[in-house]
Amino acid sequence: MKYVVMIFRNLDRTWTEEDQQGVVRLTRLKRQLDESGELVSSEGLLPPEEGRIVQIRDGEQVVTDGPFGEAKEQLAGYFLVDAVDDERAQAIASLVSAAAGDRVELRGTLISAGMPDELG
């Protein structure tokens, strides 16, 4: 089953040497998961101010520049993994959390969980 491990970062923090070491650890973990065949994809994300909200309003595309929301924590990156079971997915999420030095969120993907026919 496929799982997304989402990495969050507090925007109030300044970038430190520890953060740089976290990137090194995450890159090493990315290679290990790729070698084991469990990595589907992984990326870090640009800061929220580089993002845009894209939506359709009254049939027209509307694009709004960031930053967005009042949240102090923002999605900073993700690992999409294919794990044999939930226990392994949680173990991978723990490795990502340890490498990033912060909490992560783990979620299974809808299609690999068996999307109901009426949604497909």
Short mmCIF file of N, CA, C and O in Angstrom, two decimals:
data_model
loop_
_atom_site.label_atom_id
_atom_site.label_comp_id
_atom_site.label_asym_id
_atom_site.label_seq_id
_atom_site.Cartn_x
_atom_site.Cartn_y
_atom_site.Cartn_z
N MET A 1 0.84 -1.17 0.00
CA MET A 1 0.00 0.00 0.00
C MET A 1 0.89 1.24 0.00
O MET A 1 1.95 1.24 0.60
N LYS A 2 0.41 2.27 -0.66
CA LYS A 2 1.16 3.52 -0.72
C LYS A 2 0.76 4.44 0.43
O LYS A 2 -0.40 4.52 0.80
N TYR A 3 1.77 5.12 0.96
CA TYR A 3 1.59 6.06 2.06
C TYR A 3 2.36 7.34 1.74
O TYR A 3 3.42 7.30 1.12
N VAL A 4 1.83 8.47 2.21
CA VAL A 4 2.53 9.74 2.12
C VAL A 4 2.99 10.11 3.52
O VAL A 4 2.21 10.10 4.47
N VAL A 5 4.28 10.39 3.63
CA VAL A 5 4.85 10.90 4.88
C VAL A 5 5.11 12.38 4.64
O VAL A 5 5.95 12.75 3.82
N MET A 6 4.33 13.23 5.32
CA MET A 6 4.44 14.68 5.11
C MET A 6 5.31 15.29 6.20
O MET A 6 5.09 15.05 7.38
N ILE A 7 6.28 16.08 5.76
CA ILE A 7 7.23 16.73 6.66
C ILE A 7 6.79 18.19 6.83
O ILE A 7 6.57 18.89 5.84
N PHE A 8 6.69 18.63 8.07
CA PHE A 8 6.28 20.00 8.35
C PHE A 8 7.45 20.79 8.93
O PHE A 8 8.35 20.22 9.52
N ARG A 9 7.41 22.09 8.72
CA ARG A 9 8.45 22.99 9.24
C ARG A 9 7.78 24.22 9.82
O ARG A 9 6.88 24.79 9.21
N ASN A 10 8.25 24.64 10.98
CA ASN A 10 7.76 25.85 11.61
C ASN A 10 8.39 27.04 10.90
O ASN A 10 9.62 27.14 10.81
N LEU A 11 7.59 27.94 10.41
CA LEU A 11 8.08 29.09 9.65
C LEU A 11 8.76 30.14 10.53
O LEU A 11 9.46 31.01 10.02
N ASP A 12 8.57 30.06 11.85
CA ASP A 12 9.19 31.02 12.75
C ASP A 12 10.67 30.74 12.98
O ASP A 12 11.39 31.58 13.50
N ARG A 13 11.12 29.56 12.60
CA ARG A 13 12.51 29.17 12.83
C ARG A 13 13.42 29.70 11.73
O ARG A 13 13.03 29.77 10.58
N THR A 14 14.64 30.01 12.09
CA THR A 14 15.64 30.35 11.08
C THR A 14 16.38 29.07 10.70
O THR A 14 16.44 28.11 11.48
N TRP A 15 16.92 29.03 9.50
CA TRP A 15 17.66 27.87 9.01
C TRP A 15 18.97 27.75 9.78
O TRP A 15 19.70 28.72 9.92
N THR A 16 19.25 26.54 10.27
CA THR A 16 20.45 26.31 11.08
C THR A 16 21.31 25.22 10.47
O THR A 16 20.91 24.53 9.52
N GLU A 17 22.48 25.03 11.04
CA GLU A 17 23.35 23.93 10.63
C GLU A 17 22.65 22.59 10.87
O GLU A 17 22.79 21.66 10.07
N GLU A 18 21.87 22.48 11.93
CA GLU A 18 21.13 21.25 12.21
C GLU A 18 20.11 20.97 11.09
O GLU A 18 19.91 19.83 10.70
N ASP A 19 19.48 22.03 10.58
CA ASP A 19 18.56 21.86 9.46
C ASP A 19 19.30 21.34 8.23
O ASP A 19 18.80 20.47 7.53
N GLN A 20 20.49 21.87 7.98
CA GLN A 20 21.30 21.41 6.85
C GLN A 20 21.66 19.94 7.02
O GLN A 20 21.61 19.16 6.07
N GLN A 21 22.01 19.55 8.25
CA GLN A 21 22.31 18.14 8.52
C GLN A 21 21.06 17.28 8.33
O GLN A 21 21.15 16.13 7.90
N GLY A 22 19.90 17.83 8.64
CA GLY A 22 18.64 17.11 8.41
C GLY A 22 18.43 16.81 6.94
O GLY A 22 17.99 15.72 6.57
N VAL A 23 18.78 17.76 6.08
CA VAL A 23 18.67 17.54 4.63
C VAL A 23 19.61 16.41 4.21
O VAL A 23 19.24 15.55 3.41
N VAL A 24 20.80 16.39 4.77
CA VAL A 24 21.75 15.31 4.47
C VAL A 24 21.17 13.97 4.91
O VAL A 24 21.21 12.98 4.16
N ARG A 25 20.60 13.92 6.12
CA ARG A 25 20.01 12.67 6.62
C ARG A 25 18.82 12.24 5.76
O ARG A 25 18.66 11.04 5.46
N LEU A 26 17.98 13.18 5.38
CA LEU A 26 16.82 12.85 4.53
C LEU A 26 17.27 12.34 3.16
O LEU A 26 16.68 11.41 2.62
N THR A 27 18.32 12.92 2.60
CA THR A 27 18.85 12.47 1.31
C THR A 27 19.39 11.05 1.42
O THR A 27 19.15 10.22 0.54
N ARG A 28 20.06 10.76 2.51
CA ARG A 28 20.58 9.40 2.75
C ARG A 28 19.42 8.41 2.88
O ARG A 28 19.45 7.32 2.29
N LEU A 29 18.39 8.79 3.63
CA LEU A 29 17.21 7.93 3.79
C LEU A 29 16.50 7.73 2.46
O LEU A 29 16.06 6.61 2.14
N LYS A 30 16.42 8.77 1.66
CA LYS A 30 15.80 8.67 0.34
C LYS A 30 16.52 7.61 -0.50
O LYS A 30 15.89 6.78 -1.14
N ARG A 31 17.85 7.62 -0.47
CA ARG A 31 18.63 6.61 -1.21
C ARG A 31 18.36 5.21 -0.68
O ARG A 31 18.19 4.26 -1.46
N GLN A 32 18.30 5.05 0.65
CA GLN A 32 18.06 3.73 1.24
C GLN A 32 16.69 3.19 0.84
O GLN A 32 16.56 2.01 0.50
N LEU A 33 15.67 4.05 0.89
CA LEU A 33 14.32 3.60 0.52
C LEU A 33 14.23 3.31 -0.97
O LEU A 33 13.49 2.41 -1.38
N ASP A 34 14.98 4.05 -1.77
CA ASP A 34 15.01 3.78 -3.21
C ASP A 34 15.65 2.41 -3.46
O ASP A 34 15.13 1.62 -4.24
N GLU A 35 16.74 2.14 -2.77
CA GLU A 35 17.43 0.85 -2.94
C GLU A 35 16.57 -0.32 -2.47
O GLU A 35 16.64 -1.40 -3.05
N SER A 36 15.75 -0.11 -1.45
CA SER A 36 14.89 -1.20 -0.96
C SER A 36 13.63 -1.38 -1.82
O SER A 36 12.89 -2.32 -1.64
N GLY A 37 13.40 -0.43 -2.74
CA GLY A 37 12.23 -0.50 -3.61
C GLY A 37 10.97 0.08 -2.98
O GLY A 37 9.89 -0.02 -3.56
N GLU A 38 11.11 0.73 -1.82
CA GLU A 38 9.94 1.27 -1.13
C GLU A 38 9.65 2.73 -1.50
O GLU A 38 8.55 3.22 -1.26
N LEU A 39 10.61 3.43 -2.08
CA LEU A 39 10.41 4.83 -2.41
C LEU A 39 9.70 4.97 -3.75
O LEU A 39 10.14 4.42 -4.75
N VAL A 40 8.61 5.69 -3.75
CA VAL A 40 7.92 6.03 -5.00
C VAL A 40 8.42 7.39 -5.47
O VAL A 40 8.83 7.56 -6.61
N SER A 41 8.41 8.38 -4.57
CA SER A 41 8.98 9.70 -4.86
C SER A 41 9.19 10.46 -3.57
O SER A 41 8.61 10.12 -2.54
N SER A 42 10.00 11.51 -3.64
CA SER A 42 10.26 12.35 -2.48
C SER A 42 10.75 13.70 -2.98
O SER A 42 11.56 13.77 -3.91
N GLU A 43 10.25 14.76 -2.37
CA GLU A 43 10.66 16.11 -2.75
C GLU A 43 10.55 17.03 -1.56
O GLU A 43 9.66 16.88 -0.72
N GLY A 44 11.43 18.00 -1.51
CA GLY A 44 11.26 19.14 -0.62
C GLY A 44 10.47 20.19 -1.38
O GLY A 44 10.48 20.20 -2.61
N LEU A 45 9.77 21.04 -0.66
CA LEU A 45 8.95 22.06 -1.30
C LEU A 45 9.55 23.44 -1.08
O LEU A 45 10.16 23.71 -0.04
N LEU A 46 9.35 24.32 -2.06
CA LEU A 46 9.74 25.71 -1.91
C LEU A 46 8.89 26.34 -0.81
O LEU A 46 7.81 25.84 -0.49
N PRO A 47 9.33 27.46 -0.22
CA PRO A 47 8.56 28.10 0.84
C PRO A 47 7.18 28.53 0.36
O PRO A 47 6.96 28.75 -0.84
N PRO A 48 6.23 28.68 1.30
CA PRO A 48 4.86 29.04 0.93
C PRO A 48 4.77 30.31 0.08
O PRO A 48 3.90 30.40 -0.79
N GLU A 49 5.64 31.28 0.32
CA GLU A 49 5.56 32.52 -0.46
C GLU A 49 5.88 32.30 -1.94
O GLU A 49 5.61 33.16 -2.77
N GLU A 50 6.42 31.14 -2.28
CA GLU A 50 6.68 30.79 -3.68
C GLU A 50 5.48 30.09 -4.32
O GLU A 50 5.47 29.83 -5.51
N GLY A 51 4.48 29.75 -3.51
CA GLY A 51 3.32 29.00 -3.99
C GLY A 51 2.21 29.90 -4.51
O GLY A 51 2.27 31.12 -4.41
N ARG A 52 1.21 29.26 -5.07
CA ARG A 52 0.03 29.94 -5.58
C ARG A 52 -1.19 29.08 -5.31
O ARG A 52 -1.11 27.86 -5.33
N ILE A 53 -2.32 29.73 -5.10
CA ILE A 53 -3.61 29.04 -5.04
C ILE A 53 -4.22 29.18 -6.43
O ILE A 53 -4.30 30.29 -6.97
N VAL A 54 -4.63 28.06 -7.02
CA VAL A 54 -5.27 28.06 -8.34
C VAL A 54 -6.65 27.45 -8.17
O VAL A 54 -6.79 26.37 -7.62
N GLN A 55 -7.65 28.18 -8.63
CA GLN A 55 -9.03 27.68 -8.54
C GLN A 55 -9.87 28.24 -9.67
O GLN A 55 -9.48 29.19 -10.33
N ILE A 56 -11.01 27.62 -9.87
CA ILE A 56 -11.97 28.08 -10.88
C ILE A 56 -13.11 28.76 -10.15
O ILE A 56 -13.73 28.17 -9.26
N ARG A 57 -13.39 30.00 -10.52
CA ARG A 57 -14.52 30.76 -9.98
C ARG A 57 -15.34 31.28 -11.15
O ARG A 57 -14.80 31.97 -12.02
N ASP A 58 -16.60 30.94 -11.15
CA ASP A 58 -17.50 31.35 -12.24
C ASP A 58 -16.93 30.99 -13.60
O ASP A 58 -17.00 31.77 -14.55
N GLY A 59 -16.33 29.80 -13.68
CA GLY A 59 -15.79 29.31 -14.94
C GLY A 59 -14.46 29.91 -15.36
O GLY A 59 -13.94 29.59 -16.42
N GLU A 60 -13.88 30.76 -14.54
CA GLU A 60 -12.60 31.42 -14.86
C GLU A 60 -11.51 30.99 -13.88
O GLU A 60 -11.76 30.82 -12.68
N GLN A 61 -10.31 30.85 -14.40
CA GLN A 61 -9.17 30.52 -13.56
C GLN A 61 -8.75 31.75 -12.75
O GLN A 61 -8.58 32.84 -13.31
N VAL A 62 -8.59 31.57 -11.44
CA VAL A 62 -8.14 32.64 -10.56
C VAL A 62 -6.88 32.13 -9.86
O VAL A 62 -6.89 31.06 -9.26
N VAL A 63 -5.80 32.89 -9.95
CA VAL A 63 -4.53 32.52 -9.33
C VAL A 63 -4.20 33.58 -8.28
O VAL A 63 -4.19 34.77 -8.58
N THR A 64 -3.93 33.11 -7.06
CA THR A 64 -3.60 34.01 -5.95
C THR A 64 -2.21 33.67 -5.45
O THR A 64 -1.93 32.50 -5.16
N ASP A 65 -1.34 34.66 -5.34
CA ASP A 65 0.00 34.45 -4.82
C ASP A 65 -0.02 34.22 -3.32
O ASP A 65 -0.92 34.69 -2.63
N GLY A 66 1.03 33.53 -2.80
CA GLY A 66 1.16 33.28 -1.38
C GLY A 66 1.77 34.48 -0.68
O GLY A 66 2.05 35.47 -1.33
N PRO A 67 1.98 34.43 0.62
CA PRO A 67 1.76 33.29 1.51
C PRO A 67 0.29 33.11 1.85
O PRO A 67 -0.51 34.01 1.62
N PHE A 68 -0.02 31.95 2.41
CA PHE A 68 -1.40 31.58 2.67
C PHE A 68 -1.59 31.21 4.12
O PHE A 68 -0.72 30.61 4.73
N GLY A 69 -2.72 31.53 4.65
CA GLY A 69 -3.09 31.08 5.99
C GLY A 69 -2.25 31.69 7.09
O GLY A 69 -1.24 32.33 6.86
N GLU A 70 -2.70 31.44 8.28
CA GLU A 70 -2.04 31.96 9.48
C GLU A 70 -1.20 30.90 10.18
O GLU A 70 -0.59 31.18 11.20
N ALA A 71 -1.19 29.69 9.65
CA ALA A 71 -0.50 28.59 10.32
C ALA A 71 1.00 28.85 10.38
O ALA A 71 1.60 29.33 9.42
N LYS A 72 1.60 28.52 11.53
CA LYS A 72 3.05 28.67 11.68
C LYS A 72 3.79 27.50 11.05
O LYS A 72 4.93 27.64 10.66
N GLU A 73 3.12 26.35 10.99
CA GLU A 73 3.74 25.17 10.37
C GLU A 73 3.21 25.01 8.95
O GLU A 73 2.01 25.13 8.72
N GLN A 74 4.11 24.72 8.04
CA GLN A 74 3.74 24.52 6.66
C GLN A 74 4.36 23.22 6.16
O GLN A 74 5.40 22.78 6.66
N LEU A 75 3.74 22.64 5.14
CA LEU A 75 4.28 21.44 4.52
C LEU A 75 5.61 21.79 3.86
O LEU A 75 5.68 22.72 3.05
N ALA A 76 6.66 21.08 4.23
CA ALA A 76 8.00 21.38 3.74
C ALA A 76 8.49 20.35 2.73
O ALA A 76 9.41 20.61 1.95
N GLY A 77 7.89 19.16 2.73
CA GLY A 77 8.31 18.11 1.82
C GLY A 77 7.54 16.84 2.10
O GLY A 77 6.71 16.79 3.01
N TYR A 78 7.83 15.82 1.31
CA TYR A 78 7.10 14.57 1.47
C TYR A 78 7.93 13.40 0.97
O TYR A 78 8.86 13.55 0.18
N PHE A 79 7.58 12.21 1.45
CA PHE A 79 8.04 10.94 0.93
C PHE A 79 6.78 10.17 0.56
O PHE A 79 5.87 10.04 1.38
N LEU A 80 6.69 9.68 -0.66
CA LEU A 80 5.63 8.76 -1.06
C LEU A 80 6.28 7.39 -1.11
O LEU A 80 7.22 7.17 -1.88
N VAL A 81 5.81 6.48 -0.24
CA VAL A 81 6.43 5.16 -0.13
C VAL A 81 5.40 4.08 -0.39
O VAL A 81 4.20 4.28 -0.24
N ASP A 82 5.89 2.93 -0.78
CA ASP A 82 5.06 1.74 -0.99
C ASP A 82 5.51 0.73 0.06
O ASP A 82 6.57 0.10 -0.09
N ALA A 83 4.75 0.62 1.15
CA ALA A 83 5.11 -0.24 2.28
C ALA A 83 4.25 -1.50 2.29
O ALA A 83 3.10 -1.47 1.88
N VAL A 84 4.82 -2.58 2.78
CA VAL A 84 4.10 -3.86 2.80
C VAL A 84 2.91 -3.84 3.75
O VAL A 84 1.95 -4.56 3.53
N ASP A 85 2.99 -3.02 4.80
CA ASP A 85 1.87 -2.94 5.75
C ASP A 85 2.00 -1.65 6.55
O ASP A 85 2.97 -0.90 6.42
N ASP A 86 0.99 -1.41 7.39
CA ASP A 86 0.95 -0.17 8.17
C ASP A 86 2.11 -0.10 9.16
O ASP A 86 2.65 0.98 9.40
N GLU A 87 2.49 -1.22 9.71
CA GLU A 87 3.61 -1.24 10.66
C GLU A 87 4.89 -0.75 9.99
O GLU A 87 5.64 0.05 10.55
N ARG A 88 5.16 -1.23 8.76
CA ARG A 88 6.35 -0.78 8.05
C ARG A 88 6.23 0.70 7.68
O ARG A 88 7.21 1.45 7.77
N ALA A 89 5.04 1.14 7.30
CA ALA A 89 4.84 2.56 6.96
C ALA A 89 5.14 3.43 8.18
O ALA A 89 5.77 4.49 8.06
N GLN A 90 4.71 3.00 9.36
CA GLN A 90 4.99 3.75 10.58
C GLN A 90 6.48 3.76 10.89
O GLN A 90 7.02 4.77 11.36
N ALA A 91 7.14 2.65 10.62
CA ALA A 91 8.59 2.59 10.83
C ALA A 91 9.31 3.57 9.90
O ALA A 91 10.24 4.28 10.32
N ILE A 92 8.88 3.63 8.64
CA ILE A 92 9.47 4.57 7.69
C ILE A 92 9.20 6.01 8.14
O ILE A 92 10.09 6.86 8.12
N ALA A 93 7.96 6.28 8.58
CA ALA A 93 7.63 7.62 9.06
C ALA A 93 8.51 8.01 10.25
O ALA A 93 8.95 9.16 10.36
N SER A 94 8.81 7.06 11.12
CA SER A 94 9.70 7.32 12.25
C SER A 94 11.10 7.68 11.77
O SER A 94 11.75 8.58 12.32
N LEU A 95 11.58 6.98 10.74
CA LEU A 95 12.89 7.29 10.18
C LEU A 95 12.91 8.69 9.57
O LEU A 95 13.89 9.43 9.73
N VAL A 96 11.84 9.06 8.88
CA VAL A 96 11.75 10.40 8.29
C VAL A 96 11.73 11.45 9.40
O VAL A 96 12.43 12.46 9.33
N SER A 97 10.94 11.20 10.44
CA SER A 97 10.85 12.14 11.56
C SER A 97 12.22 12.33 12.22
O SER A 97 12.63 13.46 12.50
N ALA A 98 12.92 11.23 12.45
CA ALA A 98 14.25 11.32 13.07
C ALA A 98 15.22 12.08 12.17
O ALA A 98 16.00 12.91 12.65
N ALA A 99 15.16 11.82 10.87
CA ALA A 99 16.07 12.51 9.94
C ALA A 99 15.75 14.00 9.84
O ALA A 99 16.65 14.83 9.83
N ALA A 100 14.46 14.33 9.80
CA ALA A 100 14.05 15.73 9.68
C ALA A 100 14.19 16.47 11.00
O ALA A 100 14.29 17.69 11.02
N GLY A 101 14.15 15.74 12.12
CA GLY A 101 14.23 16.36 13.42
C GLY A 101 12.94 17.03 13.85
O GLY A 101 12.94 17.96 14.65
N ASP A 102 11.82 16.56 13.32
CA ASP A 102 10.53 17.15 13.66
C ASP A 102 9.44 16.12 13.39
O ASP A 102 9.70 15.04 12.86
N ARG A 103 8.22 16.49 13.71
CA ARG A 103 7.10 15.57 13.51
C ARG A 103 6.78 15.44 12.02
O ARG A 103 7.09 16.33 11.22
N VAL A 104 6.18 14.32 11.68
CA VAL A 104 5.68 14.09 10.33
C VAL A 104 4.26 13.55 10.44
O VAL A 104 3.85 13.09 11.50
N GLU A 105 3.53 13.63 9.35
CA GLU A 105 2.18 13.06 9.29
C GLU A 105 2.20 11.92 8.29
O GLU A 105 2.76 12.05 7.20
N LEU A 106 1.58 10.80 8.64
CA LEU A 106 1.52 9.61 7.79
C LEU A 106 0.08 9.38 7.37
O LEU A 106 -0.82 9.34 8.22
N ARG A 107 -0.13 9.23 6.06
CA ARG A 107 -1.47 8.90 5.55
C ARG A 107 -1.35 7.91 4.40
O ARG A 107 -0.50 8.06 3.53
N GLY A 108 -2.27 6.92 4.41
CA GLY A 108 -2.38 6.02 3.28
C GLY A 108 -3.05 6.75 2.12
O GLY A 108 -3.76 7.74 2.33
N THR A 109 -2.80 6.27 0.91
CA THR A 109 -3.44 6.89 -0.26
C THR A 109 -4.76 6.20 -0.54
O THR A 109 -4.92 5.00 -0.31
N LEU A 110 -5.70 6.95 -1.04
CA LEU A 110 -7.06 6.47 -1.25
C LEU A 110 -7.12 5.30 -2.24
O LEU A 110 -7.76 4.29 -1.97
N ILE A 111 -6.46 5.43 -3.37
CA ILE A 111 -6.54 4.39 -4.39
C ILE A 111 -5.91 3.10 -3.90
O ILE A 111 -6.48 2.02 -4.05
N SER A 112 -4.73 3.17 -3.27
CA SER A 112 -4.10 1.93 -2.83
C SER A 112 -4.85 1.32 -1.64
O SER A 112 -4.69 0.14 -1.36
N ALA A 113 -5.66 2.10 -0.95
CA ALA A 113 -6.46 1.57 0.15
C ALA A 113 -7.73 0.89 -0.36
O ALA A 113 -8.46 0.30 0.41
N GLY A 114 -8.00 1.00 -1.66
CA GLY A 114 -9.19 0.39 -2.23
C GLY A 114 -10.32 1.38 -2.32
O GLY A 114 -11.31 1.25 -1.62
N MET A 115 -10.16 2.37 -3.17
CA MET A 115 -11.19 3.40 -3.35
C MET A 115 -12.53 2.75 -3.68
O MET A 115 -12.60 1.86 -4.52
N PRO A 116 -13.59 3.19 -3.02
CA PRO A 116 -14.91 2.63 -3.33
C PRO A 116 -15.26 2.85 -4.81
O PRO A 116 -14.91 3.87 -5.39
N ASP A 117 -15.93 1.85 -5.40
CA ASP A 117 -16.27 1.91 -6.83
C ASP A 117 -17.01 3.18 -7.21
O ASP A 117 -16.80 3.73 -8.28
N GLU A 118 -17.87 3.67 -6.32
CA GLU A 118 -18.67 4.84 -6.67
C GLU A 118 -17.81 6.11 -6.76
O GLU A 118 -18.23 7.09 -7.31
N LEU A 119 -16.58 6.08 -6.24
CA LEU A 119 -15.68 7.23 -6.35
C LEU A 119 -14.74 7.09 -7.53
O LEU A 119 -14.09 8.06 -7.90
N GLY A 120 -14.60 5.91 -8.08
CA GLY A 120 -13.60 5.66 -9.11
C GLY A 120 -13.99 6.00 -10.45
O GLY A 120 -14.69 6.43 -11.15
#
